[in-house]
PDB file of C-alpha atoms and ligand atoms in Angstrom:
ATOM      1  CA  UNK A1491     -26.539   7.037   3.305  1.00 97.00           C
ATOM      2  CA  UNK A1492     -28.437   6.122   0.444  1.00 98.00           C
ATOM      3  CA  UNK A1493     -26.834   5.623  -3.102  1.00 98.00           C
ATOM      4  CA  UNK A1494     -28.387   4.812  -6.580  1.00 98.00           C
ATOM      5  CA  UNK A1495     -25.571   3.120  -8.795  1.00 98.00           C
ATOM      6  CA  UNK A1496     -25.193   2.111 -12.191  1.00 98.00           C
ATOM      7  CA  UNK A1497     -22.918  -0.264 -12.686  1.00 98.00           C
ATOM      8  CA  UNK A1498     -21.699  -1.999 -15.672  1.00 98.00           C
ATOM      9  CA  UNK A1499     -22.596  -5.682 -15.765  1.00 98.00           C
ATOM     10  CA  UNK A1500     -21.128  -8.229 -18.644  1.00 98.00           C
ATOM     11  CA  UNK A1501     -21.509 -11.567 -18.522  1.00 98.00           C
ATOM     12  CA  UNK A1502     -18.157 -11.951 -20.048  1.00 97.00           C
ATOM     13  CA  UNK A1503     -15.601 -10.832 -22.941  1.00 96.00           C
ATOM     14  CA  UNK A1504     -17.601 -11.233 -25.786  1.00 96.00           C
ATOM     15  CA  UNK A1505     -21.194 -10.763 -24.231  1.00 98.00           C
ATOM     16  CA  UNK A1506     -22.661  -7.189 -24.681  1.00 97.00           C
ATOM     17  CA  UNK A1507     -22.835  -5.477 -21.462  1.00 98.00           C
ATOM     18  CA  UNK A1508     -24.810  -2.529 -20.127  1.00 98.00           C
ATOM     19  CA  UNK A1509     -25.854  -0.964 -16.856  1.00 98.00           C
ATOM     20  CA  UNK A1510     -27.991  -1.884 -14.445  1.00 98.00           C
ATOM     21  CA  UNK A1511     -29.343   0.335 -11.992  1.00 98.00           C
ATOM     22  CA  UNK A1512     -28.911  -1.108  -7.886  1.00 98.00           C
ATOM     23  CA  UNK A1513     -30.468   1.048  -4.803  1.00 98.00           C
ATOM     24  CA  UNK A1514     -27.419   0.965  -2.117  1.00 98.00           C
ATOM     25  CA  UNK A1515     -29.286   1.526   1.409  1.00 97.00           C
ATOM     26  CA  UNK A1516     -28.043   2.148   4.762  1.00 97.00           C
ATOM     27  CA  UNK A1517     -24.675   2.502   3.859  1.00 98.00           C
ATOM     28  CA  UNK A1518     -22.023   3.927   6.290  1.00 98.00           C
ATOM     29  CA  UNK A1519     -20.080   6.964   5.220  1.00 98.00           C
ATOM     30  CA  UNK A1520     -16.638   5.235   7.097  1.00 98.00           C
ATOM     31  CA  UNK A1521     -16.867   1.939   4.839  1.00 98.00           C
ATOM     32  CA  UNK A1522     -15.106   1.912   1.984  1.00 98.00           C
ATOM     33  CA  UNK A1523     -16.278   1.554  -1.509  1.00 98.00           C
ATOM     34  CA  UNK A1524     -15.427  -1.922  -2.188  1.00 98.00           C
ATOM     35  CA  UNK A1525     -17.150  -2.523   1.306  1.00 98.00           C
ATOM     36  CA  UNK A1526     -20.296  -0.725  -0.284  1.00 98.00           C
ATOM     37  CA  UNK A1527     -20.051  -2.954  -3.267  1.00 98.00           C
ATOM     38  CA  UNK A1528     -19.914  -5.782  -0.519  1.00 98.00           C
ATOM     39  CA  UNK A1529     -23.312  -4.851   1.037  1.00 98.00           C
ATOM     40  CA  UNK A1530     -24.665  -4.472  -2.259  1.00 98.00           C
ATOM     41  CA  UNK A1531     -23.716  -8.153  -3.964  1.00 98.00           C
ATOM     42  CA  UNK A1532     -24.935  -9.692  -0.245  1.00 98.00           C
ATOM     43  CA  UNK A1533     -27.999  -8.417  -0.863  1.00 98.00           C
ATOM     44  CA  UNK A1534     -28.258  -9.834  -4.549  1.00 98.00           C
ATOM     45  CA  UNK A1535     -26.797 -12.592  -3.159  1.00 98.00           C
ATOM     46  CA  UNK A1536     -29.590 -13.517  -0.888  1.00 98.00           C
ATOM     47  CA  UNK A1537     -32.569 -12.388  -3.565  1.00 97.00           C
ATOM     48  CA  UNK A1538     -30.779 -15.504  -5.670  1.00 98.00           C
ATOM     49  CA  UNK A1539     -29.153 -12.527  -8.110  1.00 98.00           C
ATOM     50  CA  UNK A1540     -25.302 -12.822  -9.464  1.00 98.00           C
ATOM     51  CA  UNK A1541     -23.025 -10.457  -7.463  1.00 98.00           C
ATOM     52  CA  UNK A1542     -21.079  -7.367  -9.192  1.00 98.00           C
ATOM     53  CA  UNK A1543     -18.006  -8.827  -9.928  1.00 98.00           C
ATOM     54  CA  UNK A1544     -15.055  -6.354  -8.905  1.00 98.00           C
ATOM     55  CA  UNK A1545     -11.264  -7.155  -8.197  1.00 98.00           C
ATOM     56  CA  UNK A1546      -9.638  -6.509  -5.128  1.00 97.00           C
ATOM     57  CA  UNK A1547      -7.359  -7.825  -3.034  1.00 97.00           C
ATOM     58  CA  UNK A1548      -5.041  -5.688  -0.691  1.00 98.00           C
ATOM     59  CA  UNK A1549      -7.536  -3.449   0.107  1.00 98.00           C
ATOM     60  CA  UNK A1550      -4.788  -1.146   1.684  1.00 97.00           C
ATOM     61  CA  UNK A1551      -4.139   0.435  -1.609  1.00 98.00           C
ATOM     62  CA  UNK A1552      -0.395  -1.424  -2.246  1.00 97.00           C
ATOM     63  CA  UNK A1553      -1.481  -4.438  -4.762  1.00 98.00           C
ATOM     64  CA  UNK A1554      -2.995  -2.016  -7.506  1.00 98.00           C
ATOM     65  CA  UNK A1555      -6.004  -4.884  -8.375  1.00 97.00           C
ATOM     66  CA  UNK A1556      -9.092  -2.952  -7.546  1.00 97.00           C
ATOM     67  CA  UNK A1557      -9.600  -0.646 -10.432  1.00 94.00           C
ATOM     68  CA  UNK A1558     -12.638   0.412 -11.532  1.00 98.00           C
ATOM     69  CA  UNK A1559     -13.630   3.804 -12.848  1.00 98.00           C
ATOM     70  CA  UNK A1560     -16.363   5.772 -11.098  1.00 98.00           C
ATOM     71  CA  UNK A1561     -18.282   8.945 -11.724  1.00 98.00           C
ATOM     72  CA  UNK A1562     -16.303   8.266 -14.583  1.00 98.00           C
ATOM     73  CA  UNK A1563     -12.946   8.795 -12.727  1.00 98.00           C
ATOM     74  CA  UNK A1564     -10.424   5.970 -12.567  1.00 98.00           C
ATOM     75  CA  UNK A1565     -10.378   5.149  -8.737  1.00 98.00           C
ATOM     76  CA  UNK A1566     -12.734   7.700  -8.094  1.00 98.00           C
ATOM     77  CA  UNK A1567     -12.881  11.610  -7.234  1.00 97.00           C
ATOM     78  CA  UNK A1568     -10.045  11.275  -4.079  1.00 98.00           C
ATOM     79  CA  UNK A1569      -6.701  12.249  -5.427  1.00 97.00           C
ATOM     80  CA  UNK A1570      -3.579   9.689  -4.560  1.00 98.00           C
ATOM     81  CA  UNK A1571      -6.204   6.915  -3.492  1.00 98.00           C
ATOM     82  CA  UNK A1572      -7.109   3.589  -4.486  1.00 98.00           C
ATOM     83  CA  UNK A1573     -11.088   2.638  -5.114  1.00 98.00           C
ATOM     84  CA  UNK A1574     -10.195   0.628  -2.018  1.00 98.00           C
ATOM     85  CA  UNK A1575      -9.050   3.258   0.071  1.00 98.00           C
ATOM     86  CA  UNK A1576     -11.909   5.951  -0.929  1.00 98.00           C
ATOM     87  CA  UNK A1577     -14.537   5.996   1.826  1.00 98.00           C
ATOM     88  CA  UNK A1578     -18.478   6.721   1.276  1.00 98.00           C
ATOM     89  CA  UNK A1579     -18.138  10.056   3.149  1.00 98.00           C
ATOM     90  CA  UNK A1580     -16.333  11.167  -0.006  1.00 98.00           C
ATOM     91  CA  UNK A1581     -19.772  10.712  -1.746  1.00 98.00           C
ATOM     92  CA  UNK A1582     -23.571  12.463  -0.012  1.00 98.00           C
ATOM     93  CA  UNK A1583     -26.692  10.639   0.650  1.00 98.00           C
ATOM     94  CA  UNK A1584     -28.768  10.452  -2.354  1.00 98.00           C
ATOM     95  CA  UNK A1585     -25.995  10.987  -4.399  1.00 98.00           C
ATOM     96  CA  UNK A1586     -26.011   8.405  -8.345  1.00 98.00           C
ATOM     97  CA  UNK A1587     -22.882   7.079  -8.849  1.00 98.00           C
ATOM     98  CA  UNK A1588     -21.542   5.606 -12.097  1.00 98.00           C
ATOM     99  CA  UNK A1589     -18.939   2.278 -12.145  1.00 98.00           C
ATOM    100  CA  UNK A1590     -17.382   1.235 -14.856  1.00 98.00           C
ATOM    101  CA  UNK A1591     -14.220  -0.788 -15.658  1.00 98.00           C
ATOM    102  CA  UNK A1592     -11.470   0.392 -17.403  1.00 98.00           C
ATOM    103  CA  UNK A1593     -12.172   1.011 -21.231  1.00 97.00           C
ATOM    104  CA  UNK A1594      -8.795   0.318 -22.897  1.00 97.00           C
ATOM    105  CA  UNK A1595      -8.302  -2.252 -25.958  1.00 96.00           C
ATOM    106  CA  UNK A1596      -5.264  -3.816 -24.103  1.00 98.00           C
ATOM    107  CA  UNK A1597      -7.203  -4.597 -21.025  1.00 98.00           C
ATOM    108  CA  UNK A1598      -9.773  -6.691 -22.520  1.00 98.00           C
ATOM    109  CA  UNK A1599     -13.109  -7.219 -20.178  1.00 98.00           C
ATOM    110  CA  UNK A1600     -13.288 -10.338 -18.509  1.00 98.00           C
ATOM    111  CA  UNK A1601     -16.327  -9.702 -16.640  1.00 98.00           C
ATOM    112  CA  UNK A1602     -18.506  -7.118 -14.834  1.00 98.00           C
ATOM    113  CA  UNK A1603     -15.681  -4.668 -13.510  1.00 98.00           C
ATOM    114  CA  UNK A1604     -13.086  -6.727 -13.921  1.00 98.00           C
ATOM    115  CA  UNK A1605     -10.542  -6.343 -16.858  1.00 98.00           C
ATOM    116  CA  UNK A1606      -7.378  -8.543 -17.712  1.00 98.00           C
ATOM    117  CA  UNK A1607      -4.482  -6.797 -17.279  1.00 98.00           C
ATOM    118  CA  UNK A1608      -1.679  -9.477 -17.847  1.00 98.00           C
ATOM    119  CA  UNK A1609      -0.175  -7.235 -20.662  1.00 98.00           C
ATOM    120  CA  UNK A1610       1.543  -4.860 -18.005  1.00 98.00           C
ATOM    121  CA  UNK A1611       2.668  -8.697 -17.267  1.00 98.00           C
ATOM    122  CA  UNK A1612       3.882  -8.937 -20.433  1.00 98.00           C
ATOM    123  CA  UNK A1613       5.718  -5.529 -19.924  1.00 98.00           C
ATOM    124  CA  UNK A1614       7.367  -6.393 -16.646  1.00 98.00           C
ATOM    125  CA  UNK A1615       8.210  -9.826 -18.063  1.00 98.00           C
ATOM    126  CA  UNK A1616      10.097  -8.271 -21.074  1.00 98.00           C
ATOM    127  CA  UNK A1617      12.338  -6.038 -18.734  1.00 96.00           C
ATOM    128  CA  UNK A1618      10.900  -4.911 -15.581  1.00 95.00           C
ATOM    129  CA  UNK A1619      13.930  -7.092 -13.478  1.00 93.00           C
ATOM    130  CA  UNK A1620      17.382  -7.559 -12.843  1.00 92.00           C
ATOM    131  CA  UNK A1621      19.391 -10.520 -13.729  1.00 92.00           C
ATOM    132  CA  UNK A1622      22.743  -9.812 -11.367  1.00 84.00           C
ATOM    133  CA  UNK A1623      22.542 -10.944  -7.914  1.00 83.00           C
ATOM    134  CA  UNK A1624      21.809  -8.102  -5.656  1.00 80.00           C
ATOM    135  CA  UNK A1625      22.658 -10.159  -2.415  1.00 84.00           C
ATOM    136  CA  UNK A1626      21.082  -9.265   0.467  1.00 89.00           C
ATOM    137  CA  UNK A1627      20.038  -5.892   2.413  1.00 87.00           C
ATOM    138  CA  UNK A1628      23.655  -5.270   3.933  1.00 89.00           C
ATOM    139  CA  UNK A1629      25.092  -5.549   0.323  1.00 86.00           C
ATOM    140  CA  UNK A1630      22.881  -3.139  -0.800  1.00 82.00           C
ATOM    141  CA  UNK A1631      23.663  -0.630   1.449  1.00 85.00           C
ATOM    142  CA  UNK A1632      27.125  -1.402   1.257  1.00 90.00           C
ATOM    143  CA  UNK A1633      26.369   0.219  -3.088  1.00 90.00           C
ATOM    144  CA  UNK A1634      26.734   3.918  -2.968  1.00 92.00           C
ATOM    145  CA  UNK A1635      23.637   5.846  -4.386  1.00 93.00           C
ATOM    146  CA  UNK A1636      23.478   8.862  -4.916  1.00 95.00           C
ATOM    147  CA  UNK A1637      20.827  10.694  -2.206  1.00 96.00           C
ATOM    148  CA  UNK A1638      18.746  12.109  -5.981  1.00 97.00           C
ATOM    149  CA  UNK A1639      18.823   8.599  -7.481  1.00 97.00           C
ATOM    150  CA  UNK A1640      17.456   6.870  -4.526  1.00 95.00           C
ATOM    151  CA  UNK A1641      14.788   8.765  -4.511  1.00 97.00           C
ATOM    152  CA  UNK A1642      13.709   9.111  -7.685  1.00 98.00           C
ATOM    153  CA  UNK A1643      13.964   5.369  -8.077  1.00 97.00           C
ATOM    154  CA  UNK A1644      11.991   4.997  -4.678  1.00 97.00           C
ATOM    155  CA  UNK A1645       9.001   7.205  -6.149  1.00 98.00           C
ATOM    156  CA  UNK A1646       9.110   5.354  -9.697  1.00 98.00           C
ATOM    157  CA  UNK A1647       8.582   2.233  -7.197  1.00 98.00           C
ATOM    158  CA  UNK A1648       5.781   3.163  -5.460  1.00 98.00           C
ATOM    159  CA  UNK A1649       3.851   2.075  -8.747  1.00 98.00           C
ATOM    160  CA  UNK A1650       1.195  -0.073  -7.544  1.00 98.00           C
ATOM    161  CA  UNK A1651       0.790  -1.582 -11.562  1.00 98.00           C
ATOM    162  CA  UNK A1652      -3.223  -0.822 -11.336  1.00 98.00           C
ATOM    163  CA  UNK A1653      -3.821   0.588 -15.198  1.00 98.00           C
ATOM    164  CA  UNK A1654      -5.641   3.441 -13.658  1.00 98.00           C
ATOM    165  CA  UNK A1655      -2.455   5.832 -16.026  1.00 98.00           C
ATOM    166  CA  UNK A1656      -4.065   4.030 -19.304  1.00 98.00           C
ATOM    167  CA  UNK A1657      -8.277   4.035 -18.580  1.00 98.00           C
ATOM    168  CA  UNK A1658      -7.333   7.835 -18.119  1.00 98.00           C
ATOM    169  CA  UNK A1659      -5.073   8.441 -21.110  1.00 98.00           C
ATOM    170  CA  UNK A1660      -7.670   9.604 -24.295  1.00 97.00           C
ATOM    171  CA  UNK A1661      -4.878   6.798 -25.894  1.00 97.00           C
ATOM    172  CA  UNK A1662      -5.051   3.899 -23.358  1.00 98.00           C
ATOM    173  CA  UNK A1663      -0.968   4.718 -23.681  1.00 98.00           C
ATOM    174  CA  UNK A1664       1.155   3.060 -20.828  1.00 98.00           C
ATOM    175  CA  UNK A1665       3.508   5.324 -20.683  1.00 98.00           C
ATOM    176  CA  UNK A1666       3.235   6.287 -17.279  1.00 98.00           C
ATOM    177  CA  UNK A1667       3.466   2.647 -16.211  1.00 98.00           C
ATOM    178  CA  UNK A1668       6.253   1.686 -18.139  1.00 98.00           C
ATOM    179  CA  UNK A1669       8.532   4.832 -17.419  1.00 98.00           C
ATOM    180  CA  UNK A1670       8.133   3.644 -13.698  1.00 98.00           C
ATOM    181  CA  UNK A1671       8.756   0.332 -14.165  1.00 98.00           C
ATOM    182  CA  UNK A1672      12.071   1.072 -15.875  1.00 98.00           C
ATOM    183  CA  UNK A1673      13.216   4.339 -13.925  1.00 98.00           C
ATOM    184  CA  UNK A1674      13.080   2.169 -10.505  1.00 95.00           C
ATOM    185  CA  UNK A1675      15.592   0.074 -12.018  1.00 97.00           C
ATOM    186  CA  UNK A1676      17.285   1.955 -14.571  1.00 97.00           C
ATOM    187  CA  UNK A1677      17.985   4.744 -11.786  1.00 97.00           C
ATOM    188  CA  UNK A1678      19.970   1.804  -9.352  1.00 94.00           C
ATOM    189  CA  UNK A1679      23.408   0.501  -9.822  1.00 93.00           C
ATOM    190  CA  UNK A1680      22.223  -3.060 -10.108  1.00 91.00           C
ATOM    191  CA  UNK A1681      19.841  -2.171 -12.768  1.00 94.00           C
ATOM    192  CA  UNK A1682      22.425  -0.116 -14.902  1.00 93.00           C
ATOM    193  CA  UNK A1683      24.193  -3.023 -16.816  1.00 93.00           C
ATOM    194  CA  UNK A1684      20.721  -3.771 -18.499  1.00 95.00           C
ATOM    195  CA  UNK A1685      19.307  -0.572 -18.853  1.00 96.00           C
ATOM    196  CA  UNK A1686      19.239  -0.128 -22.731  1.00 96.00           C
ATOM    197  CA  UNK A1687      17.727  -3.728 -23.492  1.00 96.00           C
ATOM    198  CA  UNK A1688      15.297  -2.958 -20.354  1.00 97.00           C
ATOM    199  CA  UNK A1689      14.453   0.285 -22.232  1.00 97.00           C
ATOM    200  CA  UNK A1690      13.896  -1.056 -25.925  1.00 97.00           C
ATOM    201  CA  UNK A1691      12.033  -4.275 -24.511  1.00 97.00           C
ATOM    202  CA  UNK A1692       9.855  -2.892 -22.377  1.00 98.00           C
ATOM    203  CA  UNK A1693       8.575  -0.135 -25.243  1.00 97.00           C
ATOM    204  CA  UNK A1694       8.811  -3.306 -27.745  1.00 96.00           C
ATOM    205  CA  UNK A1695       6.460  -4.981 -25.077  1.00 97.00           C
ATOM    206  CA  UNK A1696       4.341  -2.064 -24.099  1.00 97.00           C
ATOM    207  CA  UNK A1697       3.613  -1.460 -28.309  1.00 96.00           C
ATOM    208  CA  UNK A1698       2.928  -5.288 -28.969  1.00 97.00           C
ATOM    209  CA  UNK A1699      -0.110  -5.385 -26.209  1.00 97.00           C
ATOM    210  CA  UNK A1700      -1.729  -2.167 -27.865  1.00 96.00           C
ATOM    211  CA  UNK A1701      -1.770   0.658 -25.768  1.00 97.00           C
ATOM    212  CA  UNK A1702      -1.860   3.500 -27.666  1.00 95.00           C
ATOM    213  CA  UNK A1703       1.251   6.819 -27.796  1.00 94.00           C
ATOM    214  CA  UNK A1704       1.265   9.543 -25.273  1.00 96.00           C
ATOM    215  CA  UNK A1705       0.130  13.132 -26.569  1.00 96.00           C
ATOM    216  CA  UNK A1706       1.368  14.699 -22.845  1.00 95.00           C
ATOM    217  CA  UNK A1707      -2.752  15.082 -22.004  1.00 97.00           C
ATOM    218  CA  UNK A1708      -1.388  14.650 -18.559  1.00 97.00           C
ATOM    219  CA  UNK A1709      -4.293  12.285 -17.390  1.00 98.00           C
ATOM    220  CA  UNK A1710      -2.504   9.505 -16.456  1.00 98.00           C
ATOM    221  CA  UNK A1711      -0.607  11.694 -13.715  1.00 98.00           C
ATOM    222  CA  UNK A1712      -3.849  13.282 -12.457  1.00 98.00           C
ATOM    223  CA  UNK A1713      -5.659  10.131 -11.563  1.00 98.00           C
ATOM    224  CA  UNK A1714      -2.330   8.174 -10.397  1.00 98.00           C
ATOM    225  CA  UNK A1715      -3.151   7.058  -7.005  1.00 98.00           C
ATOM    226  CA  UNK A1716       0.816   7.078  -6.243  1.00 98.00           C
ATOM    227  CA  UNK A1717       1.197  10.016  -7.819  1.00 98.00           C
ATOM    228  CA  UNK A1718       3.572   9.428 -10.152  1.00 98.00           C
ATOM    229  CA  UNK A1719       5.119  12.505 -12.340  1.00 98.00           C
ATOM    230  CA  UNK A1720       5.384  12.107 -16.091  1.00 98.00           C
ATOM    231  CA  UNK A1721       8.371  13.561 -15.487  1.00 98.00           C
ATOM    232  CA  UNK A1722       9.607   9.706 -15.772  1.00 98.00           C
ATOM    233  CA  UNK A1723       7.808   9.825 -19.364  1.00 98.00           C
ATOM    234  CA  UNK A1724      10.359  12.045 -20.509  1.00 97.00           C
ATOM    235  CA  UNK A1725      13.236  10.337 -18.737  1.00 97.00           C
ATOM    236  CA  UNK A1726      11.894   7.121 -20.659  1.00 98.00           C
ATOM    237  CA  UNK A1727      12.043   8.500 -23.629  1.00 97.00           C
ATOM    238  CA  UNK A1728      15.288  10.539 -23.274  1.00 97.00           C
ATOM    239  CA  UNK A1729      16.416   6.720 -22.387  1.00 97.00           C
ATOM    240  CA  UNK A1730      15.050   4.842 -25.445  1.00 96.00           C
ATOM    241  CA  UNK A1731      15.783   7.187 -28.234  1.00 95.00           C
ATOM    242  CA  UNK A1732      20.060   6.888 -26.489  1.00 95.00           C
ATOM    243  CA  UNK A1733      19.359   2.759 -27.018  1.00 95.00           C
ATOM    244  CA  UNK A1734      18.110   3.081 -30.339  1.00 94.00           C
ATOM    245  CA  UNK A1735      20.704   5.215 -31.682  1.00 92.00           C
ATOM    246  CA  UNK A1736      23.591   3.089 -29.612  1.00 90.00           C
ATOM    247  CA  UNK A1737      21.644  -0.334 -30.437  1.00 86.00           C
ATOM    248  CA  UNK A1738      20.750   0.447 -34.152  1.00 76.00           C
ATOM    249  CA  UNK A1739      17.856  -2.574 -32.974  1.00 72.00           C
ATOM    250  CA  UNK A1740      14.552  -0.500 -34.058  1.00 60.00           C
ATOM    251  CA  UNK A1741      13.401   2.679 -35.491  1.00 55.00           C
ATOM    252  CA  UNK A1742      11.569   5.113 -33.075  1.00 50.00           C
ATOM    253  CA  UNK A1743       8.202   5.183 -33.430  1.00 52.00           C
ATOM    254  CA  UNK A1744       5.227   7.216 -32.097  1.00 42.00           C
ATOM    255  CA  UNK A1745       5.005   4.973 -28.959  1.00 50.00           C
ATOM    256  CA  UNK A1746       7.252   7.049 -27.246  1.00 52.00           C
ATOM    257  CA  UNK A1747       5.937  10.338 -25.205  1.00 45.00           C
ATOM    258  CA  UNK A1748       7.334  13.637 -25.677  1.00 39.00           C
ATOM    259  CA  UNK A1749       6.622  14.763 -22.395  1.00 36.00           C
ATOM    260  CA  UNK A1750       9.177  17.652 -20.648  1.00 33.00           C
TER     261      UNK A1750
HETATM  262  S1  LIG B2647       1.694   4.758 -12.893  1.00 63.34           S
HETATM  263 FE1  LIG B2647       0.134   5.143 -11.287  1.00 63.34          FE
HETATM  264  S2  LIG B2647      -1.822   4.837 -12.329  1.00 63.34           S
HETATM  265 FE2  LIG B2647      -0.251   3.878 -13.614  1.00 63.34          FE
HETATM  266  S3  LIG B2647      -0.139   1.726 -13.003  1.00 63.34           S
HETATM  267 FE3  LIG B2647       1.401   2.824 -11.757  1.00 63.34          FE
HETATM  268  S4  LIG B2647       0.303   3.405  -9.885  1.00 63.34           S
HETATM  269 FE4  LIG B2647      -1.289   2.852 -11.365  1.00 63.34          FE
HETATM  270  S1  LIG B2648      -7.283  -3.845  -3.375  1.00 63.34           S
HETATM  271 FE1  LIG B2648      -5.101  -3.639  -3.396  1.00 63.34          FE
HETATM  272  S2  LIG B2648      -4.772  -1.608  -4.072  1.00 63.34           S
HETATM  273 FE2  LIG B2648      -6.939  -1.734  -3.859  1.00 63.34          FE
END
C-alpha cells in the first residue's frame, strides 16, 4: 500500500507546530501503524531528516502510551483497539491519513505526537491505591466478593490510563478515567476503608490539572479502546456527592458528570 500522511510536527511545547505532508510507500497491510510510522522515520532517518516522534511502548495494547489521534479519531477508526494494535489493512492503498496528538490543555505537547500526561499521575497519586496490606494471592481469595463486584471492578481495571476518554471529550474532562481508577478500588473490600477520601481526592486532583466537566457527550466511551462504560461516571459521581455531604470537605462543583 501506498499512504499520504499529514502529520503534526512541533519542535517542542512552546514552538508552533503544523503539518507536514510524508509519502508512506510499500507498506504492508499486516504491520501495524506504529510499524508504518517506523518505516516512515527510517526513511527520514537515512535522508539526514528528524524522525516523527510518537510514544509507544507495549505495543500489545496493555501500557496505554501510544496515543495519537488519527483521521481525527483518538487511536484510530478500529473500535476497542490501541493505535498499536490497528493494522494498515484497516486503511486502502492511496488512502491520506491525518495524525495528530491529543489536543487537551492538561496534556500539554511535548513534542511531535507526543503529549505529557503525568496529570492522570497526579490523579492516581492523589487516590488511585490502597494503603492496607492486601497480602498475597491466597489472602485475597480467602476475601469474599461478591460475583457483581468482581466484575465490575475487573472491567473498571482494564483501564489502560492512555487519555484517549479526554482528546475525545468536546471538554478534555477525565471523567471516564477517573471513575475507573476509583471504581476498581472502591468496588473491592480492601479499597472500601478509603473510599470517600479516594473519591474527593481524586476529583480534587482531576479539577487541579484542568480537564474540563462532563456534559454525558458520550465520546470518551466510544473511542475507549477497553471499552469502558460511563456507567462508572455515574457511579463516581453517585460516590462523591455521598463524601461531600458525609465529609462537609468541599462544595460540589461542575467537575462532576451527570451521566445515568
Ligand atoms: S478510560 Fe479508556 S480511554 Fe480513558 S484512559 Fe482508560 S482506557 Fe484510555
Ligand atoms: S504501545 Fe502500549 S498500549 Fe500501545
Amino acid at each position: 500500500m501506498d499512504l499520504t500522511l499529514h502529520v503534526w510536527r512541533q519542535k517542542h511545547g512552546k514552538a508552533e507546530g503544523g503539518f507536514v505532508t510524508y509519502e508512506a510507500r510499500s507498506i504492508s497491510p499486516d504491520m501495524s501503524f506504529l510499524e508504518m510510522l517506523d518505516v516512515v522515520n527510517e526513511g527520514l532517518v537515512s535522508r539526514g531528516q528528524e524522525p516523527i516522534a510518537f510514544d509507544h511502548d507495549c505495543r500489545e495494547g496493555i501500557c496505554g502510551t501510544c496515543g495519537m489521534v488519527i483521521n481525527g479519531v483518538p487511536h484510530g477508526p478500529r473500535r476497542a483497539t490501541t493505535a498499536c494494535q490497528l493494522h494498515m489493512r484497516s486503511f486502502r492503498h492511496g488512502d491520506e491519513i491525518t495524525i495528530e496528538p491529543w489536543r487537551a490543555k492538561a496534556f500539554p505537547i511535548l513534542k511531535d505526537l507526543i503529549v505529557d500526561r503525568s496529570a492522570f499521575d497526579r490523579i492516581i497519586e492523589a487516590g488511585g491505591y490502597t494503603s492496607c496490606s492486601v497480602g498475597s494471592a491466597p489472602d485475597g481469595n480467602a476475601i469474599p466478593v461478591p460475583k457483581e463486584n468482581a466484575d465490575l471492578a475487573m472491567d473498571a481495571a482494564a483501564c489502560i490510563g492512555c487519555g484517549a476518554c479526554v482528546a475525545a471529550c468536546p471538554n478534555a474532562s477525565a471523567m471516564l478515567f477517573v471513575s475507573a481508577k476509583a471504581a476498581h478500588l472502591n468496588l473491592l473490600p480492601q479499597g472500601r476503608p478509603e473510599k470517600e477520601s479516594r473519591v474527593l481526592n481524586m476529583v480534587e486532583a482531576m479539577d487541579a490539572a484542568g480537564f474540563g466537566t462532563c456534559t454525558n457527550h458520550r465520546e470518551c466511551e466510544a473511542v475507549c479502546p477497553k471499552e469502558i462504560s460511563i456507567a462508572f461516571i455515574a457511579r463516581l459521581n453517585r460516590d462523591f456527592l455521598k463524601a461531600v455531604f458525609s465529609s462537609g470537605r468541599r462544595q460540589a462543583k461542575a467537575g462532576g458528570a451527570s451521566a445515568g
